[in-house]
Amino acid sequence: SSRAATQRSALTKQREVKSTCGVTPPALPRFVSTLKMATRLCMLVLAASWAVFATAQDVEAGTAPAPPPPRPPAPPRPTGAPGIVEEDDFDHDAHMHASRERHLKSMETSGVHYERGVWSYGDYKHDIEVDTPHQCAAACEADTNCLHWNFNVVHHRCDLKGEASGHDASVPDWISGNAKRYIPRPKTSTEL
């Protein structure tokens, strides 16, 4: 009976603790551990807040630490270094005109028909892998369905054309030509 009284007494104490704290005694160590962590967290937040406040006070009082020194200036960019072209200094238009003239000059003794500009419409094949207008013209000659070729002097793009409706000589970054099999239509009186 004394044992039963001790157990009743322990149950009564557990109920009292539970009603007071909202936790049962077996959960009490976990509750205390959580409370300790929360206290540490509050202390860290207070310490950080104090540091920010103290720094603000130092700035207002003029006793703040000196700012770091400025970074040294960047080294000067190399100019005139062989093989290095700065993007800011690159003239795309001048490059295109120089490339066109170089490719036109290379075609002068080729015996292949060529001219400045581009054949419009009549698309047949695009982006044939070549490096020169000579190779583009040869690709057109080798293909029985090709009547005209266009070569972009900057990007070295070669397009083959079937029956095209017209030539535009005002396009500056293309060289074009006709296959030997191309026979121009005679102009009618309405086309003059």
PDB file of C-alpha atoms in Angstrom:
ATOM      1  CA  SER A   1       0.000   0.000   0.000  1.00  0.00           C
ATOM      2  CA  SER A   2       2.916   2.383   0.601  1.00  0.00           C
ATOM      3  CA  ARG A   3       4.117   1.513  -2.841  1.00  0.00           C
ATOM      4  CA  ALA A   4       0.727   2.401  -4.360  1.00  0.00           C
ATOM      5  CA  ALA A   5       0.766   5.659  -2.417  1.00  0.00           C
ATOM      6  CA  THR A   6       4.216   6.522  -3.829  1.00  0.00           C
ATOM      7  CA  GLN A   7       3.030   5.823  -7.365  1.00  0.00           C
ATOM      8  CA  ARG A   8      -0.063   7.977  -6.818  1.00  0.00           C
ATOM      9  CA  SER A   9       2.104  10.712  -5.456  1.00  0.00           C
ATOM     10  CA  ALA A  10       4.407  10.535  -8.514  1.00  0.00           C
ATOM     11  CA  LEU A  11       1.400  10.655 -10.891  1.00  0.00           C
ATOM     12  CA  THR A  12       0.033  13.660  -9.018  1.00  0.00           C
ATOM     13  CA  LYS A  13       3.385  15.466  -9.328  1.00  0.00           C
ATOM     14  CA  GLN A  14       3.510  14.678 -13.084  1.00  0.00           C
ATOM     15  CA  ARG A  15       0.019  16.132 -13.520  1.00  0.00           C
ATOM     16  CA  GLU A  16       0.989  19.253 -11.564  1.00  0.00           C
ATOM     17  CA  VAL A  17       4.109  19.770 -13.713  1.00  0.00           C
ATOM     18  CA  LYS A  18       2.110  19.126 -16.880  1.00  0.00           C
ATOM     19  CA  SER A  19      -0.570  21.618 -15.924  1.00  0.00           C
ATOM     20  CA  THR A  20       2.034  24.209 -14.948  1.00  0.00           C
ATOM     21  CA  CYS A  21       4.599  23.863 -17.767  1.00  0.00           C
ATOM     22  CA  GLY A  22       2.590  22.169 -20.469  1.00  0.00           C
ATOM     23  CA  VAL A  23       5.103  19.312 -20.687  1.00  0.00           C
ATOM     24  CA  THR A  24       5.400  15.948 -18.987  1.00  0.00           C
ATOM     25  CA  PRO A  25       8.550  15.154 -16.989  1.00  0.00           C
ATOM     26  CA  PRO A  26      10.040  12.734 -19.590  1.00  0.00           C
ATOM     27  CA  ALA A  27       9.946  15.635 -22.128  1.00  0.00           C
ATOM     28  CA  LEU A  28      11.426  18.063 -19.623  1.00  0.00           C
ATOM     29  CA  PRO A  29      15.091  17.465 -20.611  1.00  0.00           C
ATOM     30  CA  ARG A  30      14.235  18.129 -24.279  1.00  0.00           C
ATOM     31  CA  PHE A  31      12.349  21.288 -23.249  1.00  0.00           C
ATOM     32  CA  VAL A  32      15.309  22.505 -21.199  1.00  0.00           C
ATOM     33  CA  SER A  33      17.704  21.800 -24.067  1.00  0.00           C
ATOM     34  CA  THR A  34      15.480  23.766 -26.462  1.00  0.00           C
ATOM     35  CA  LEU A  35      15.250  26.591 -23.948  1.00  0.00           C
ATOM     36  CA  LYS A  36      19.054  26.721 -23.658  1.00  0.00           C
ATOM     37  CA  MET A  37      19.400  26.884 -27.478  1.00  0.00           C
ATOM     38  CA  ALA A  38      16.814  29.662 -27.669  1.00  0.00           C
ATOM     39  CA  THR A  39      18.694  31.575 -24.960  1.00  0.00           C
ATOM     40  CA  ARG A  40      22.002  31.223 -26.859  1.00  0.00           C
ATOM     41  CA  LEU A  41      20.324  32.391 -30.048  1.00  0.00           C
ATOM     42  CA  CYS A  42      18.916  35.441 -28.277  1.00  0.00           C
ATOM     43  CA  MET A  43      22.387  36.231 -26.905  1.00  0.00           C
ATOM     44  CA  LEU A  44      23.894  36.026 -30.421  1.00  0.00           C
ATOM     45  CA  VAL A  45      21.199  38.314 -31.840  1.00  0.00           C
ATOM     46  CA  LEU A  46      21.770  40.810 -29.011  1.00  0.00           C
ATOM     47  CA  ALA A  47      25.546  40.722 -29.545  1.00  0.00           C
ATOM     48  CA  ALA A  48      25.146  41.322 -33.298  1.00  0.00           C
ATOM     49  CA  SER A  49      22.682  44.148 -32.666  1.00  0.00           C
ATOM     50  CA  TRP A  50      25.094  45.732 -30.205  1.00  0.00           C
ATOM     51  CA  ALA A  51      27.939  45.518 -32.738  1.00  0.00           C
ATOM     52  CA  VAL A  52      25.830  47.257 -35.386  1.00  0.00           C
ATOM     53  CA  PHE A  53      24.733  49.915 -32.870  1.00  0.00           C
ATOM     54  CA  ALA A  54      28.317  50.482 -31.664  1.00  0.00           C
ATOM     55  CA  THR A  55      29.576  50.823 -35.261  1.00  0.00           C
ATOM     56  CA  ALA A  56      26.827  53.357 -36.005  1.00  0.00           C
ATOM     57  CA  GLN A  57      27.803  55.304 -32.848  1.00  0.00           C
ATOM     58  CA  ASP A  58      31.495  55.253 -33.912  1.00  0.00           C
ATOM     59  CA  VAL A  59      30.586  56.595 -37.356  1.00  0.00           C
ATOM     60  CA  GLU A  60      28.518  59.416 -35.818  1.00  0.00           C
ATOM     61  CA  ALA A  61      31.304  60.269 -33.351  1.00  0.00           C
ATOM     62  CA  GLY A  62      33.971  60.169 -36.075  1.00  0.00           C
ATOM     63  CA  THR A  63      35.899  57.355 -34.401  1.00  0.00           C
ATOM     64  CA  ALA A  64      35.093  54.692 -36.965  1.00  0.00           C
ATOM     65  CA  PRO A  65      38.011  52.757 -38.415  1.00  0.00           C
ATOM     66  CA  ALA A  66      39.451  54.151 -41.628  1.00  0.00           C
ATOM     67  CA  PRO A  67      38.032  52.691 -44.843  1.00  0.00           C
ATOM     68  CA  PRO A  68      40.266  50.339 -46.807  1.00  0.00           C
ATOM     69  CA  PRO A  69      42.595  51.985 -49.330  1.00  0.00           C
ATOM     70  CA  PRO A  70      41.313  52.301 -52.918  1.00  0.00           C
ATOM     71  CA  ARG A  71      42.228  49.606 -55.393  1.00  0.00           C
ATOM     72  CA  PRO A  72      45.215  50.326 -57.605  1.00  0.00           C
ATOM     73  CA  PRO A  73      44.351  51.357 -61.159  1.00  0.00           C
ATOM     74  CA  ALA A  74      44.092  48.642 -63.790  1.00  0.00           C
ATOM     75  CA  PRO A  75      47.217  48.175 -65.896  1.00  0.00           C
ATOM     76  CA  PRO A  76      47.105  49.892 -69.267  1.00  0.00           C
ATOM     77  CA  ARG A  77      45.754  47.817 -72.136  1.00  0.00           C
ATOM     78  CA  PRO A  78      48.369  46.671 -74.616  1.00  0.00           C
ATOM     79  CA  THR A  79      48.239  48.551 -77.876  1.00  0.00           C
ATOM     80  CA  GLY A  80      49.654  47.392 -81.138  1.00  0.00           C
ATOM     81  CA  ALA A  81      50.459  43.913 -79.860  1.00  0.00           C
ATOM     82  CA  PRO A  82      50.662  41.619 -82.872  1.00  0.00           C
ATOM     83  CA  GLY A  83      47.735  39.252 -83.251  1.00  0.00           C
ATOM     84  CA  ILE A  84      45.630  41.014 -80.608  1.00  0.00           C
ATOM     85  CA  VAL A  85      42.645  43.039 -81.776  1.00  0.00           C
ATOM     86  CA  GLU A  86      40.631  44.796 -79.119  1.00  0.00           C
ATOM     87  CA  GLU A  87      36.863  44.599 -79.693  1.00  0.00           C
ATOM     88  CA  ASP A  88      36.511  48.350 -79.082  1.00  0.00           C
ATOM     89  CA  ASP A  89      39.100  49.084 -81.780  1.00  0.00           C
ATOM     90  CA  PHE A  90      37.760  46.601 -84.350  1.00  0.00           C
ATOM     91  CA  ASP A  91      36.058  48.182 -87.360  1.00  0.00           C
ATOM     92  CA  HIS A  92      33.666  45.551 -88.709  1.00  0.00           C
ATOM     93  CA  ASP A  93      32.831  47.584 -91.800  1.00  0.00           C
ATOM     94  CA  ALA A  94      36.486  48.050 -92.759  1.00  0.00           C
ATOM     95  CA  HIS A  95      37.070  44.329 -92.177  1.00  0.00           C
ATOM     96  CA  MET A  96      34.160  43.443 -94.478  1.00  0.00           C
ATOM     97  CA  HIS A  97      35.373  45.750 -97.269  1.00  0.00           C
ATOM     98  CA  ALA A  98      38.962  44.455 -96.996  1.00  0.00           C
ATOM     99  CA  SER A  99      37.722  40.840 -97.072  1.00  0.00           C
ATOM    100  CA  ARG A 100      35.553  41.522-100.116  1.00  0.00           C
ATOM    101  CA  GLU A 101      38.392  43.187-102.040  1.00  0.00           C
ATOM    102  CA  ARG A 102      40.799  40.360-101.142  1.00  0.00           C
ATOM    103  CA  HIS A 103      38.336  37.709-102.373  1.00  0.00           C
ATOM    104  CA  LEU A 104      37.460  39.675-105.526  1.00  0.00           C
ATOM    105  CA  LYS A 105      41.181  40.036-106.318  1.00  0.00           C
ATOM    106  CA  SER A 106      41.653  36.269-105.903  1.00  0.00           C
ATOM    107  CA  MET A 107      38.873  35.643-108.455  1.00  0.00           C
ATOM    108  CA  GLU A 108      40.366  37.840-111.216  1.00  0.00           C
ATOM    109  CA  THR A 109      42.451  35.081-112.835  1.00  0.00           C
ATOM    110  CA  SER A 110      40.165  32.141-111.958  1.00  0.00           C
ATOM    111  CA  GLY A 111      38.207  32.007-115.202  1.00  0.00           C
ATOM    112  CA  VAL A 112      35.013  31.670-113.117  1.00  0.00           C
ATOM    113  CA  HIS A 113      32.117  34.089-113.514  1.00  0.00           C
ATOM    114  CA  TYR A 114      31.821  36.325-110.425  1.00  0.00           C
ATOM    115  CA  GLU A 115      30.452  39.713-109.440  1.00  0.00           C
ATOM    116  CA  ARG A 116      29.719  41.763-106.336  1.00  0.00           C
ATOM    117  CA  GLY A 117      26.326  41.255-104.725  1.00  0.00           C
ATOM    118  CA  VAL A 118      23.936  38.399-104.169  1.00  0.00           C
ATOM    119  CA  TRP A 119      21.468  36.294-106.131  1.00  0.00           C
ATOM    120  CA  SER A 120      18.005  36.629-104.600  1.00  0.00           C
ATOM    121  CA  TYR A 121      15.560  33.779-104.131  1.00  0.00           C
ATOM    122  CA  GLY A 122      15.967  30.393-105.796  1.00  0.00           C
ATOM    123  CA  ASP A 123      17.385  28.915-102.555  1.00  0.00           C
ATOM    124  CA  TYR A 124      18.743  25.439-103.150  1.00  0.00           C
ATOM    125  CA  LYS A 125      21.435  24.609-100.547  1.00  0.00           C
ATOM    126  CA  HIS A 126      22.706  26.674 -97.607  1.00  0.00           C
ATOM    127  CA  ASP A 127      25.924  26.850 -95.617  1.00  0.00           C
ATOM    128  CA  ILE A 128      28.115  24.709 -97.818  1.00  0.00           C
ATOM    129  CA  GLU A 129      31.420  24.345 -95.939  1.00  0.00           C
ATOM    130  CA  VAL A 130      34.022  26.240 -97.953  1.00  0.00           C
ATOM    131  CA  ASP A 131      36.724  28.845 -97.280  1.00  0.00           C
ATOM    132  CA  THR A 132      36.932  30.684-100.588  1.00  0.00           C
ATOM    133  CA  PRO A 133      34.681  31.853-103.407  1.00  0.00           C
ATOM    134  CA  HIS A 134      36.641  29.476-105.704  1.00  0.00           C
ATOM    135  CA  GLN A 135      35.465  26.513-103.609  1.00  0.00           C
ATOM    136  CA  CYS A 136      31.894  27.853-103.574  1.00  0.00           C
ATOM    137  CA  ALA A 137      31.907  28.171-107.383  1.00  0.00           C
ATOM    138  CA  ALA A 138      33.366  24.650-107.695  1.00  0.00           C
ATOM    139  CA  ALA A 139      30.604  23.268-105.417  1.00  0.00           C
ATOM    140  CA  CYS A 140      28.008  24.882-107.682  1.00  0.00           C
ATOM    141  CA  GLU A 141      29.646  23.491-110.853  1.00  0.00           C
ATOM    142  CA  ALA A 142      29.732  19.994-109.318  1.00  0.00           C
ATOM    143  CA  ASP A 143      25.991  20.070-108.526  1.00  0.00           C
ATOM    144  CA  THR A 144      23.833  19.746-111.665  1.00  0.00           C
ATOM    145  CA  ASN A 145      20.874  21.527-110.016  1.00  0.00           C
ATOM    146  CA  CYS A 146      22.914  24.619-109.112  1.00  0.00           C
ATOM    147  CA  LEU A 147      22.763  27.650-111.418  1.00  0.00           C
ATOM    148  CA  HIS A 148      24.150  30.408-109.131  1.00  0.00           C
ATOM    149  CA  TRP A 149      26.314  30.682-106.008  1.00  0.00           C
ATOM    150  CA  ASN A 150      26.646  33.298-103.261  1.00  0.00           C
ATOM    151  CA  PHE A 151      29.718  33.594-101.014  1.00  0.00           C
ATOM    152  CA  ASN A 152      29.753  35.738 -97.847  1.00  0.00           C
ATOM    153  CA  VAL A 153      33.198  37.341 -97.609  1.00  0.00           C
ATOM    154  CA  VAL A 154      33.185  37.724 -93.806  1.00  0.00           C
ATOM    155  CA  HIS A 155      31.649  34.462 -92.571  1.00  0.00           C
ATOM    156  CA  HIS A 156      32.747  32.302 -95.553  1.00  0.00           C
ATOM    157  CA  ARG A 157      29.186  31.105 -96.058  1.00  0.00           C
ATOM    158  CA  CYS A 158      28.371  29.513 -99.397  1.00  0.00           C
ATOM    159  CA  ASP A 159      24.797  29.221-100.660  1.00  0.00           C
ATOM    160  CA  LEU A 160      23.805  27.476-103.858  1.00  0.00           C
ATOM    161  CA  LYS A 161      20.844  28.695-105.899  1.00  0.00           C
ATOM    162  CA  GLY A 162      18.563  27.184-108.478  1.00  0.00           C
ATOM    163  CA  GLU A 163      16.682  29.463-110.859  1.00  0.00           C
ATOM    164  CA  ALA A 164      16.968  32.859-109.173  1.00  0.00           C
ATOM    165  CA  SER A 165      14.794  35.820-109.959  1.00  0.00           C
ATOM    166  CA  GLY A 166      17.326  38.582-109.734  1.00  0.00           C
ATOM    167  CA  HIS A 167      20.715  39.827-108.709  1.00  0.00           C
ATOM    168  CA  ASP A 168      21.309  42.630-106.171  1.00  0.00           C
ATOM    169  CA  ALA A 169      24.737  44.190-106.702  1.00  0.00           C
ATOM    170  CA  SER A 170      24.292  46.621-103.798  1.00  0.00           C
ATOM    171  CA  VAL A 171      24.837  43.995-101.061  1.00  0.00           C
ATOM    172  CA  PRO A 172      28.452  44.668-100.041  1.00  0.00           C
ATOM    173  CA  ASP A 173      29.418  41.534 -98.097  1.00  0.00           C
ATOM    174  CA  TRP A 174      28.636  38.947-100.789  1.00  0.00           C
ATOM    175  CA  ILE A 175      30.274  37.790-104.006  1.00  0.00           C
ATOM    176  CA  SER A 176      28.159  35.779-106.400  1.00  0.00           C
ATOM    177  CA  GLY A 177      28.482  33.994-109.689  1.00  0.00           C
ATOM    178  CA  ASN A 178      26.861  31.760-112.265  1.00  0.00           C
ATOM    179  CA  ALA A 179      27.494  28.130-113.126  1.00  0.00           C
ATOM    180  CA  LYS A 180      28.670  27.506-116.685  1.00  0.00           C
ATOM    181  CA  ARG A 181      25.373  25.720-117.367  1.00  0.00           C
ATOM    182  CA  TYR A 182      23.371  28.884-116.606  1.00  0.00           C
ATOM    183  CA  ILE A 183      21.784  30.416-119.703  1.00  0.00           C
ATOM    184  CA  PRO A 184      20.229  33.838-119.057  1.00  0.00           C
ATOM    185  CA  ARG A 185      16.722  34.395-120.344  1.00  0.00           C
ATOM    186  CA  PRO A 186      16.494  37.015-123.053  1.00  0.00           C
ATOM    187  CA  LYS A 187      14.995  40.242-121.738  1.00  0.00           C
ATOM    188  CA  THR A 188      11.575  41.113-123.067  1.00  0.00           C
ATOM    189  CA  SER A 189      10.508  44.624-123.971  1.00  0.00           C
ATOM    190  CA  THR A 190       8.514  44.889-120.706  1.00  0.00           C
ATOM    191  CA  GLU A 191      11.638  44.146-118.591  1.00  0.00           C
ATOM    192  CA  LEU A 192      13.666  46.958-120.117  1.00  0.00           C
TER     193      LEU A 192
END
